[in-house]
XYZ file of C-alpha atoms in Angstrom:
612
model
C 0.000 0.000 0.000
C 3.015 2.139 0.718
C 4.044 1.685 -3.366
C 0.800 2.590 -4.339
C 0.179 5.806 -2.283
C 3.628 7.152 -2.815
C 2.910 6.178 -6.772
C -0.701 8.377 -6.392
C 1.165 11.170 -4.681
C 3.222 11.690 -7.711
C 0.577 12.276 -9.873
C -2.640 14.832 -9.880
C -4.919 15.118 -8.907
C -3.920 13.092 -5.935
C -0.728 15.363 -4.754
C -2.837 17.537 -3.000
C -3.748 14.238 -0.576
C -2.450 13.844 2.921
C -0.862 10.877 4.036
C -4.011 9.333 5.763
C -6.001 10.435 2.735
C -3.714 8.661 0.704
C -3.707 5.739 2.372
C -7.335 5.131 2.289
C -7.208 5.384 -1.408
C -4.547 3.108 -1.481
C -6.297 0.606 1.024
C -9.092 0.232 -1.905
C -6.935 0.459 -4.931
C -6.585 -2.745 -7.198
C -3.940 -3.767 -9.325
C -4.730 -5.082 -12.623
C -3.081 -6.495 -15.459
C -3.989 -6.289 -19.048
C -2.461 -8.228 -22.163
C -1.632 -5.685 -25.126
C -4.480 -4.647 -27.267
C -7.023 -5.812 -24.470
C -9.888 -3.229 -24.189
C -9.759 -2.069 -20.527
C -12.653 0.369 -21.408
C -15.362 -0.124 -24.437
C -17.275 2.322 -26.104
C -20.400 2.993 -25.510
C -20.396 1.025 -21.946
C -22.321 1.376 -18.798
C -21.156 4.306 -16.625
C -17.654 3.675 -14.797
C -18.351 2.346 -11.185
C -14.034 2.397 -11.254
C -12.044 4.726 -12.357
C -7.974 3.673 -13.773
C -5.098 5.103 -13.284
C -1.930 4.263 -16.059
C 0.422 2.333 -13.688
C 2.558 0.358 -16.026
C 2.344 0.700 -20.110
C 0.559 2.823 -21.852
C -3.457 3.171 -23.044
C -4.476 4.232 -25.889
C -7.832 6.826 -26.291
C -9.824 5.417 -29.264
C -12.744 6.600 -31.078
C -14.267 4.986 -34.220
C -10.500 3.293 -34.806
C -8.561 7.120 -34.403
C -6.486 6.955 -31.760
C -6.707 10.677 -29.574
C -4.437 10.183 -27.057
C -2.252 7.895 -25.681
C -1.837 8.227 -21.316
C 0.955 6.971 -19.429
C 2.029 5.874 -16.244
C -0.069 8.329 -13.422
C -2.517 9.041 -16.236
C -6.218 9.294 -15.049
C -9.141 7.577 -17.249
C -12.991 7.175 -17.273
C -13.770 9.870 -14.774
C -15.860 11.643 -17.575
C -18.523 8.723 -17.565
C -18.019 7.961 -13.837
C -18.698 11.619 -12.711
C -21.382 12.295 -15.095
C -23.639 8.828 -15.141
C -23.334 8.729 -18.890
C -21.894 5.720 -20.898
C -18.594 6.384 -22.342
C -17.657 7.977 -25.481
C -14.280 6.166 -26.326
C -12.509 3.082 -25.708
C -9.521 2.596 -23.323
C -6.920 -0.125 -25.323
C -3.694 -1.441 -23.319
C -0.515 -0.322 -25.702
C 1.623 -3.931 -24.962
C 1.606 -5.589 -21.315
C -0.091 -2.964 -18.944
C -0.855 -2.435 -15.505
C -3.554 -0.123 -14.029
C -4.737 0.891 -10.527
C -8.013 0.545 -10.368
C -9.932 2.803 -7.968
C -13.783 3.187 -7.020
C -15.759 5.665 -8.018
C -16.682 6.613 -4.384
C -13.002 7.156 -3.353
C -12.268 8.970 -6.395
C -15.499 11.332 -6.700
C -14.416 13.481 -3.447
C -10.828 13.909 -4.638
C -12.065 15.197 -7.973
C -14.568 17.281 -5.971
C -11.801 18.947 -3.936
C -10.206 22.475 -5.862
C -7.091 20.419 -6.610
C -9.509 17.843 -8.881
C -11.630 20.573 -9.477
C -8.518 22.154 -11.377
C -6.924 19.074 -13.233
C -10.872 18.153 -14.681
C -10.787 22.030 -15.899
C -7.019 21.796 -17.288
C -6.736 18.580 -18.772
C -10.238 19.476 -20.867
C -9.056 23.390 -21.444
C -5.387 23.627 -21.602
C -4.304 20.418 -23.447
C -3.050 19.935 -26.669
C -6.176 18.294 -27.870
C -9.395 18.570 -26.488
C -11.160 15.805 -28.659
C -14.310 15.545 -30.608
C -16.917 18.213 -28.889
C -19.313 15.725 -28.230
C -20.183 12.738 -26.117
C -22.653 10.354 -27.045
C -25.902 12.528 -25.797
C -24.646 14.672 -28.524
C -23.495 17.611 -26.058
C -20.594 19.702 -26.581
C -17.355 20.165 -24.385
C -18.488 22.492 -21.782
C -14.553 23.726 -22.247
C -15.879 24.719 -25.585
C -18.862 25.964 -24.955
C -20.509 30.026 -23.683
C -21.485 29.622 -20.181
C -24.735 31.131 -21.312
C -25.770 27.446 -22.407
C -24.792 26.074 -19.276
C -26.651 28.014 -16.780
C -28.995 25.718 -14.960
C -30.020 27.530 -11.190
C -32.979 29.255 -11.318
C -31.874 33.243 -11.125
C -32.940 34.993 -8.027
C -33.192 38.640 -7.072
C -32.925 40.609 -3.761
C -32.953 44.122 -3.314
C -30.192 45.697 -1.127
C -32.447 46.825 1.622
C -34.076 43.177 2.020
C -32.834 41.179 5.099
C -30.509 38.852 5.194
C -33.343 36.974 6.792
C -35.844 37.084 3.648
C -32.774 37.168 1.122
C -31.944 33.291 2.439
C -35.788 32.466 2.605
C -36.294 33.274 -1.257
C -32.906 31.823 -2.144
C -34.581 28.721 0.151
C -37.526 28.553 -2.067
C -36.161 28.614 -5.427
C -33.483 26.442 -4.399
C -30.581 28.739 -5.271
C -27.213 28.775 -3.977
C -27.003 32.299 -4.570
C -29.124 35.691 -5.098
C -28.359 38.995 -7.206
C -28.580 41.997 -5.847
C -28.968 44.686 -8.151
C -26.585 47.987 -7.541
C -27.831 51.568 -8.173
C -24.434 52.080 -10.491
C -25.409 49.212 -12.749
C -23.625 46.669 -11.485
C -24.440 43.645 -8.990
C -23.897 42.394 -6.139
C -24.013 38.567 -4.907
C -24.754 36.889 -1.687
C -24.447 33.005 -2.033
C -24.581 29.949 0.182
C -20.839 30.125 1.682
C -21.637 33.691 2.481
C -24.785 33.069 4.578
C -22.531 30.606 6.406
C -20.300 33.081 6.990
C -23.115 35.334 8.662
C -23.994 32.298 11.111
C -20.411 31.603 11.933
C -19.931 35.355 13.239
C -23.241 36.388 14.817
C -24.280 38.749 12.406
C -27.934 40.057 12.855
C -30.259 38.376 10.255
C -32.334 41.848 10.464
C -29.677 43.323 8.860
C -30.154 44.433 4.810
C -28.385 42.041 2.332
C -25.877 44.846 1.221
C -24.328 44.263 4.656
C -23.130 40.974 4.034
C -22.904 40.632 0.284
C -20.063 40.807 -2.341
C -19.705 43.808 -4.298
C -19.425 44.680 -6.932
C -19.354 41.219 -8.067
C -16.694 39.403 -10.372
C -19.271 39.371 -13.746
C -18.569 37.462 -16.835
C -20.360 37.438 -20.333
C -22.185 34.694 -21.042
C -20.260 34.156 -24.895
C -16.980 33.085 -22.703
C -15.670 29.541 -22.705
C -16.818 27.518 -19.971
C -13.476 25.695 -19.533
C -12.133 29.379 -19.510
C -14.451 30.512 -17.087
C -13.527 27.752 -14.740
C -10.111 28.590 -14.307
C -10.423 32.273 -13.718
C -12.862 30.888 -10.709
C -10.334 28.524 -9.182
C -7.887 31.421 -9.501
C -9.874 34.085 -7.708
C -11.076 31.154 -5.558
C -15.498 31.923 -5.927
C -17.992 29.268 -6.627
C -20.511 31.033 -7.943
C -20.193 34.106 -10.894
C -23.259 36.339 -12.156
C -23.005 36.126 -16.401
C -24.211 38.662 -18.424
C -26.056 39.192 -21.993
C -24.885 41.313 -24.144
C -26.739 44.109 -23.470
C -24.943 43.708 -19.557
C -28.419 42.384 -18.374
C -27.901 39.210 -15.608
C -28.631 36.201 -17.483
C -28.170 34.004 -13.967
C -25.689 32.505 -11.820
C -23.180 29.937 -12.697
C -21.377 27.966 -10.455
C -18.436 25.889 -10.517
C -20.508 22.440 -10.869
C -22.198 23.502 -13.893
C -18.974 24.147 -15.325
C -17.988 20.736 -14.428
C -21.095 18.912 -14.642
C -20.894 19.902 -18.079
C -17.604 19.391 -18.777
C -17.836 15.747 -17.756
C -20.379 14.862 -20.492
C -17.711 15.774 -22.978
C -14.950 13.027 -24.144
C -11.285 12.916 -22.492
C -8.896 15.109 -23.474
C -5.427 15.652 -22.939
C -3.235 16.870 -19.742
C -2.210 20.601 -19.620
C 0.761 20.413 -21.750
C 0.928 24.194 -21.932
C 0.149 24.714 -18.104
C 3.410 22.474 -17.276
C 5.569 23.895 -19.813
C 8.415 25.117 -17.890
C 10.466 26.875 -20.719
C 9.807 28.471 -24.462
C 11.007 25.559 -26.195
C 8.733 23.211 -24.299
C 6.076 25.920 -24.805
C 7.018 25.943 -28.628
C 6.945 21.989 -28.184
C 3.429 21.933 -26.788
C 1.697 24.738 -29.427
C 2.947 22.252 -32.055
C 0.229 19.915 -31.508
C -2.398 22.715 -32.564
C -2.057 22.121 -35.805
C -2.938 18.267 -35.581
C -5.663 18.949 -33.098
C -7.404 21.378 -35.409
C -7.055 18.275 -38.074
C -8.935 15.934 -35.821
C -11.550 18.405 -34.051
C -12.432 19.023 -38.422
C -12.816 15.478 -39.041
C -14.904 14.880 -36.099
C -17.283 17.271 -37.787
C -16.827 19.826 -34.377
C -18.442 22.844 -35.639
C -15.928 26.305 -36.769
C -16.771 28.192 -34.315
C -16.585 25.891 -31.823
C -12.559 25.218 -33.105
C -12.048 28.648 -34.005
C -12.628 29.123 -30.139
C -10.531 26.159 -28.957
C -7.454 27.744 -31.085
C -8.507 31.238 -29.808
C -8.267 29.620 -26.045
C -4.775 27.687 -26.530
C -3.374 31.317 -28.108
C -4.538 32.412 -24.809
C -3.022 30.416 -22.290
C 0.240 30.655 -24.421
C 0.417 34.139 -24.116
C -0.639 33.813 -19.964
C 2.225 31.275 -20.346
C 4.488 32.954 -21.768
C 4.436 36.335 -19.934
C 5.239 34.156 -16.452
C 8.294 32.745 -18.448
C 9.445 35.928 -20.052
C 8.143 38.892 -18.042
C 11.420 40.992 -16.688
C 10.557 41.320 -13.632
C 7.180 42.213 -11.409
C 5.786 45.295 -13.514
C 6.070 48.806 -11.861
C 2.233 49.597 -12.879
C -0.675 46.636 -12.771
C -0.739 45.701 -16.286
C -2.958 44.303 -18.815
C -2.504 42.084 -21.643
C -5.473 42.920 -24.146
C -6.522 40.548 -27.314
C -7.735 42.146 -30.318
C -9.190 41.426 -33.627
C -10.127 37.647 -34.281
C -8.397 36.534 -31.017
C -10.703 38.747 -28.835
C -13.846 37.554 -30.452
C -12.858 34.083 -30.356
C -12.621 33.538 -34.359
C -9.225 32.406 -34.734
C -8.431 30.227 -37.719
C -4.856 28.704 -38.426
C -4.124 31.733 -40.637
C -4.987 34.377 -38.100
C -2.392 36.856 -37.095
C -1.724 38.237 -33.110
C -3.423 41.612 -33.015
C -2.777 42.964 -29.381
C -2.286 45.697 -26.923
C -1.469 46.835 -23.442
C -2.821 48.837 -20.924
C -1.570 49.693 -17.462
C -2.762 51.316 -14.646
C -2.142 55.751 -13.893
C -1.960 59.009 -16.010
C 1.010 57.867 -18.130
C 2.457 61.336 -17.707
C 5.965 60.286 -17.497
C 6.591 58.735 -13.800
C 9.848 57.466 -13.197
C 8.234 53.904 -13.040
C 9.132 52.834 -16.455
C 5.950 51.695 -17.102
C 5.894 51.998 -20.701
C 9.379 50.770 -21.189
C 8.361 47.751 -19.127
C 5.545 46.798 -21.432
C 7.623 47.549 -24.568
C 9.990 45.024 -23.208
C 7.500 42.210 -22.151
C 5.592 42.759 -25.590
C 8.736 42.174 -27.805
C 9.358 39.225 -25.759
C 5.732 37.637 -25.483
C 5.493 38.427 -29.714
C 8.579 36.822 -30.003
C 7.304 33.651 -28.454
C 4.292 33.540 -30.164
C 5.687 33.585 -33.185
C 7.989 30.907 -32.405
C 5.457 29.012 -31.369
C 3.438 29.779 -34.987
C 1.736 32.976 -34.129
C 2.654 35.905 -36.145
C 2.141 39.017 -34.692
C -0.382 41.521 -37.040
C 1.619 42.726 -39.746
C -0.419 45.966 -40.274
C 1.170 47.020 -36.373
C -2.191 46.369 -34.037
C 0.375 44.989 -31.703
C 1.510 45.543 -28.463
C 4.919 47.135 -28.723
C 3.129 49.922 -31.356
C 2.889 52.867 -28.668
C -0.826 53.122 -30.412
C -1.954 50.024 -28.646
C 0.423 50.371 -25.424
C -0.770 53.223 -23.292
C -2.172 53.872 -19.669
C -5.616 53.281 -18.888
C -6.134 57.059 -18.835
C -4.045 57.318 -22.192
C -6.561 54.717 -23.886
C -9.388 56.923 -22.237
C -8.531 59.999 -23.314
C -7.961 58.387 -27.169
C -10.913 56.888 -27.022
C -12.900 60.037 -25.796
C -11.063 61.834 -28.742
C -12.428 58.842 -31.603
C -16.110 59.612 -30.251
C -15.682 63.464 -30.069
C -13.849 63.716 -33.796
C -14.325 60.380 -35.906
C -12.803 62.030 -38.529
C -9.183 61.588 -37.152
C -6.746 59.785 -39.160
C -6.931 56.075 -38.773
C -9.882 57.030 -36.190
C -12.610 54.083 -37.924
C -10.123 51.296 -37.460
C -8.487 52.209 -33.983
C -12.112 52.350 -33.191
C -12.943 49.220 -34.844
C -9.851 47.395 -32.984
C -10.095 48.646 -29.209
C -14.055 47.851 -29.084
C -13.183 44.365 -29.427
C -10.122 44.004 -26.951
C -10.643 41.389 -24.427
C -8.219 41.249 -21.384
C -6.701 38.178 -21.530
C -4.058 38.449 -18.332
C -3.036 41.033 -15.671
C -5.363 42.945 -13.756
C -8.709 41.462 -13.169
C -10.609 44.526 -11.670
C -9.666 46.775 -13.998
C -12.170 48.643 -16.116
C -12.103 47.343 -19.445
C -11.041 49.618 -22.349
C -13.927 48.147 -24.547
C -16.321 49.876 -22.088
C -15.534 53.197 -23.276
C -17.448 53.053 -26.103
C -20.648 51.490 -24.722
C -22.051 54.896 -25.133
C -21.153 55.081 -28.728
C -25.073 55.572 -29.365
C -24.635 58.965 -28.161
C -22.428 59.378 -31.121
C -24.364 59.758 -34.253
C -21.411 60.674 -36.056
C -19.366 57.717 -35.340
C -21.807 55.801 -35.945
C -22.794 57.062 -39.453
C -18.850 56.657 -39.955
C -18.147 53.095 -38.566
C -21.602 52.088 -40.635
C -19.657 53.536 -44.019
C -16.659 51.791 -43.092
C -18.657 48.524 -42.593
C -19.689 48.798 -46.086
C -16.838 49.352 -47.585
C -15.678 45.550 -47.955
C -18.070 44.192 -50.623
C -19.009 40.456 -51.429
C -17.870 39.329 -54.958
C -21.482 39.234 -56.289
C -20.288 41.375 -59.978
C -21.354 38.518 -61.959
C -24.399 36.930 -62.447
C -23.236 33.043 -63.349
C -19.600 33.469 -60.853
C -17.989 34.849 -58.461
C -15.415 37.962 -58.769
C -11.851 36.612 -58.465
C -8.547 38.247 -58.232
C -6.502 38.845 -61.525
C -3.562 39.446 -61.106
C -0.416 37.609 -59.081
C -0.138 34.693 -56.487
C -4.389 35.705 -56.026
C -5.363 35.210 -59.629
C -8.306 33.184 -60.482
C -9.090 32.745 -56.473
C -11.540 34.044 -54.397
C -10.896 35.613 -50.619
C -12.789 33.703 -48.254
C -11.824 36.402 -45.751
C -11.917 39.776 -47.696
C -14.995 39.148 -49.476
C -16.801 36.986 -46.741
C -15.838 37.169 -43.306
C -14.693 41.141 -43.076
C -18.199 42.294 -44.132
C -20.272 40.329 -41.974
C -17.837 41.442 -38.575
C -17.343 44.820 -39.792
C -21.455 44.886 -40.010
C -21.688 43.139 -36.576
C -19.446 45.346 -34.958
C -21.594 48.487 -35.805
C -24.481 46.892 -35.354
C -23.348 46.074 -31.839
C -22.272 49.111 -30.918
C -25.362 50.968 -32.051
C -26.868 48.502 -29.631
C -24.174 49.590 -26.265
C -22.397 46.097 -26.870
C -18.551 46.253 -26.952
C -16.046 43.290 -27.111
C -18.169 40.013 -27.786
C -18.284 37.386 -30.754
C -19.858 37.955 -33.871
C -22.846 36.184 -33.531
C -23.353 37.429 -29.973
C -23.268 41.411 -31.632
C -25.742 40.164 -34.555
C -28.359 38.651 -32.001
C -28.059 41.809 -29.759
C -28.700 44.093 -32.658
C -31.520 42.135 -33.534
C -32.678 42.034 -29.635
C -32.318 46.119 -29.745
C -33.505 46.643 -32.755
C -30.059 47.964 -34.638
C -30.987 45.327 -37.453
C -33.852 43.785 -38.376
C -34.177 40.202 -37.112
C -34.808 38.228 -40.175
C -31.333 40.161 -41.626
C -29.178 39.381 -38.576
C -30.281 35.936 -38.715
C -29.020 35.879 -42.394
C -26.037 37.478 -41.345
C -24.915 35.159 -38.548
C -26.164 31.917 -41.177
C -23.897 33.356 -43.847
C -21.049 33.950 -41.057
C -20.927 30.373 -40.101
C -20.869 28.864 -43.704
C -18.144 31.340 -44.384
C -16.051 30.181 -41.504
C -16.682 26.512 -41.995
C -15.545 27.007 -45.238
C -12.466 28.748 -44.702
C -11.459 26.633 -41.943
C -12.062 23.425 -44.281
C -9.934 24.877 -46.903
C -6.953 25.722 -44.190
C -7.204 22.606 -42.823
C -6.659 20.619 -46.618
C -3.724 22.669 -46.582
C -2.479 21.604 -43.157
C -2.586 18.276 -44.511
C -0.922 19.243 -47.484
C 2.104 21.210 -45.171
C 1.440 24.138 -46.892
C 1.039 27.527 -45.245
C -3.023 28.428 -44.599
C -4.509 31.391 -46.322
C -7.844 32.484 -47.627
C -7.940 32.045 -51.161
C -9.952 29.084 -52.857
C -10.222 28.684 -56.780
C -14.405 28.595 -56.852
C -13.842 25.396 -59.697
C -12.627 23.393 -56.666
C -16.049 24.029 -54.635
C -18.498 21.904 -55.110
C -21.704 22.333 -56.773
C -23.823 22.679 -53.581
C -20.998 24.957 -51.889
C -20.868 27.129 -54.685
C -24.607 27.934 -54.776
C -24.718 28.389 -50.659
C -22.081 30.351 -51.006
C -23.189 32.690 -53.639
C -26.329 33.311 -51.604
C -24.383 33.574 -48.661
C -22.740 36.726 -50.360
C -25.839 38.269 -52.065
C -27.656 38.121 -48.628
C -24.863 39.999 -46.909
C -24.548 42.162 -49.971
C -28.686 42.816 -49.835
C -28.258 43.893 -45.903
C -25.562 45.931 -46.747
C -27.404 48.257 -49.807
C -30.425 48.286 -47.059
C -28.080 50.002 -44.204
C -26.799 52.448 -47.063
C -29.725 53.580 -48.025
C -30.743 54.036 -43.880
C -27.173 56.345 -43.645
C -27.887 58.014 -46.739
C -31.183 59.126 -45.149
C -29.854 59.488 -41.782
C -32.111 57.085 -40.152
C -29.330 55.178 -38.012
């Protein structure tokens, strides 16, 4: 027993065990041997009553004869099914002679309940290399993958600030909620959960007393087009349980908690460990980015939808550049800093070809302190861009990039610009520094610090920016010129082709954006801006639902045509000969174009006339 717990202690998510913790799990552990290619696991079995653990050997992940990953020794498997009642979605195959501890389900449930398990359930399914097909088989996708707007189940309760503490934990009682929103007169919200009213008991506070006196506030929010996996981490971090998630409009959709998260998560098939959490240098980091390009491959052929991958790569770029600053960063900073996203990154849209657009922002006046602090983030940008690239992310070539001093500037700096865009949209460059900061999403650094997106959530008070960001929306056209094809490029390396991108993607998120900020809605995906433009009445509903169709073919097809040349080794771009679509694809996609190209004469005609 002494072999087997310290073997366990070596591995997560059992490190964090004591030594009479460890122990017991020993006490009921089981060795078992199995001869190569035995099935240790099948597909489509009853829910795990034990869970393995990779002792000897090696197992290999399979699904529908594709191997996704291969575990070794300390390796944890099947505590998807076992956690989550459903059968499983792979099966576990023993690579030559192998040797696994088996462990039941009621030993192994509380470890993976404790934040330790908690943690290694959230990394292994949001930080690995490959995160596997989306779905098990009830269909569902990886929570990791998926906006934690789909994965709100509590029922949302409200307390105003001057109710008791008393009433406030009868309601939340009654609906059977672990926590209750408490609306603030600035906007924002506060939060009083379940841990909190504990908290009340423990020190004698008087139950008469309003709500506001023992709540949070204002509390941690997040929007509900976030990542679940995502969201999980940044709630182990700050160490809450419960997080208020917002529309886009800011309106509290409800409350999700940390077992939604991974309730959700463990309905999804294994993926990999954290290969980019553990990376202790920037070759190892280089090392572990390399497997993006294969795991792109396999999420396409297991028909995961674009968006869905486009926000897997978007997450991995992410934690590489979280990664990467706590390998690289000179030093603690002199000023809280921020590490913003922009572009394709920020709205979670990257494809393989996508480029690093990104900025900084750190806290004060920027008037020239002896802090340093813009040296400081000049130096940490070159270094972070550096790594990126040598990991396979090119930093923007048209200079959105951190170590531009346009997109590295104090918070005031980025205040005062901003305020300057709004006032005078006529300013050189003005439409597409606009167009850039209103989708920046922070992506490490300071976590209470206002966002720079938020500036221009009162962009409807801006007519004239507006009228100007709408004429710069429209000024990428579809290729629609000819009746029986599609307008190509003719001339160079482009001739004969057709921009995926240019002519199909730009429009529709140039549109979006607008459309979303004439509706108060800053940094957020696509689709989320089309459906709250549609919600507020920006755009017509029957157009943005054409819009966000056509966006999603678009994607899909771009992503399928990068992907063909992944296979191939050749570098991914944008540019498809329309002879090698087929049939079907070229008719979709011609409608696709002469739908956004229909929306697009409508909202001219609506500036023209000055109706938005």
């Amino acid at each position: 027993m002494g072999d087997i717990a310290g073997f366990l202690h070596a591995h997560p998510p059992f490190e964090a065990l004591d030594a009479d913790e460890l122990a017991a799990l020993a006490a009921v552990a089981e060795l078992e041997e199995h001869p190569a290619g035995a099935t240790i696991l099948p597909k489509g079995g009853p829910p795990v009553t034990h869970v393995r653990v990779v002792h000897t050997g090696a197992v290999e992940i399979v699904l529908d004869g594709r191997v996704l990953d291969l575990l070794g020794p300390g390796e944890l498997f099947g505590h998807a099914s076992m956690l989550s009642g459903l059968p499983l979605g792979f099966a576990a195959v023993a690579v030559g002679t192998t040797t696994c501890l088996r462990l039941p389900a009621d030993a192994v449930r509380p470890v993976l309940g404790m934040p330790a398990g908690l943690r290694y359930v959230a990394r292994s399914l949001l930080s690995s290399a490959l995160a596997g097909p989306a779905g098990a088989d009830d269909g569902s996708a990886s929570s990791a993958q998926r906006p934690v707007g789909e994965l709100l189940r509590a029922p949302l309760v409200f307390a105003a600030p001057a109710l008791s503490i008393r009433e406030t934990a009868q309601r939340m009682t009654a609906s059977g909620a672990s926590a209750v929103v408490v609306p603030l007169r600035d906007g924002r919200v506060g939060i009083l959960t379940d841990r909190d009213l504990r908290r009340v008991i423990a020190e004698g506070t008087d139950t008469a007393a309003p709500v506001s006196a023992a709540m949070s506030a204002p509390a941690w929010t997040v929007a509900a087009d976030r990542l679940g996996g995502e969201v999980l981490l940044d709630m182990l971090d700050r160490g809450v349980r419960h997080v208020p998630v917002l529309d886009a409009t800011g309106q509290v959709l409800g409350v999700l908690t940390d077992v939604d998260v991974v309730a959700a998560t463990t309905r999804s098939s294994f993926g990999l460990r954290a290969a980019i959490a553990r990376a202790g240098s920037v070759p190892e980091l280089v090392a572990a980015a390399a497997e993006l390009t294969p795991t792109v491959i396999a999420l396409h052929d297991a028909r995961v939808a674009a968006t869905d991958i486009a926000g897997i790569t978007s997450v991995v770029v992410d934690a590489l550049t979280r990664r990467l600053i706590e390998l690289v960063a000179p030093g603690p900073p002199p000023r809280p800093l921020t590490w913003l996203a922009l572009g394709s990154l920020a709205r979670r849209e990257a494809v393989p070809s996508s480029d690093v657009d990104s900025a900084l922002v750190w806290a004060g006046d920027g008037q020239g302190r002896a802090d340093n602090a813009a040296e400081y983030a000049h130096a940490l940008a070159e270094q972070v861009l550096s790594g990126l690239a040598a990991c396979g992310f090119r930093a923007d070539a048209n200079g959105a990039v951190a170590t531009n001093k346009l997109f590295a500037r104090s918070y005031d700096g980025w205040v005062a610009a901003a305020r300057s865009w709004l006032a005078d949209p006529t300013q050189e460059r003005a439409p597409i520094l606009v167009s850039l900061a209103v989708d920046a999403r922070p992506v490490w650094g300071v976590r209470a610090a206002p966002a720079v997106a938020d500036v221009f959530r009162d962009a409807r008070r801006h007519p004239d920016l507006l009228r100007l960001l709408g004429r710069y929306a429209l000024a990428h056209r579809p290729p629609t010129g000819f009746l029986r094809d599609f307008v190509v490029e003719h001339t160079g390396r482009r001739r004969g082709k057709l921009d995926l991108k240019r002519g199909g993607l730009v429009p529709i998120v140039d549109l979006a954006r607008w459309a979303g900020m004439a509706a108060g809605v800053t940094s957020a995906s696509t689709p989320a801006r089309l459906r709250a433009a549609a919600a507020a009445g920006t755009l017509d509903p029957g157009p943005a639902a054409t819009l966000e169709e056509a966006f999603h073919l678009v994607l899909q097809l771009r992503l399928a045509h990068q992907v063909e040349q992944l296979r191939a080794g050749e570098e991914p771009d944008d540019l498809v000969r329309p002879a090698d679509l087929s049939p079907v694809t070229r008719v979709s996609l011609r409608e696709a174009f002469r739908t956004v190209a229909t929306v697009q004469r409508r909202i001219d005609r609506e500036l023209q006339l000055g109706v938005r």
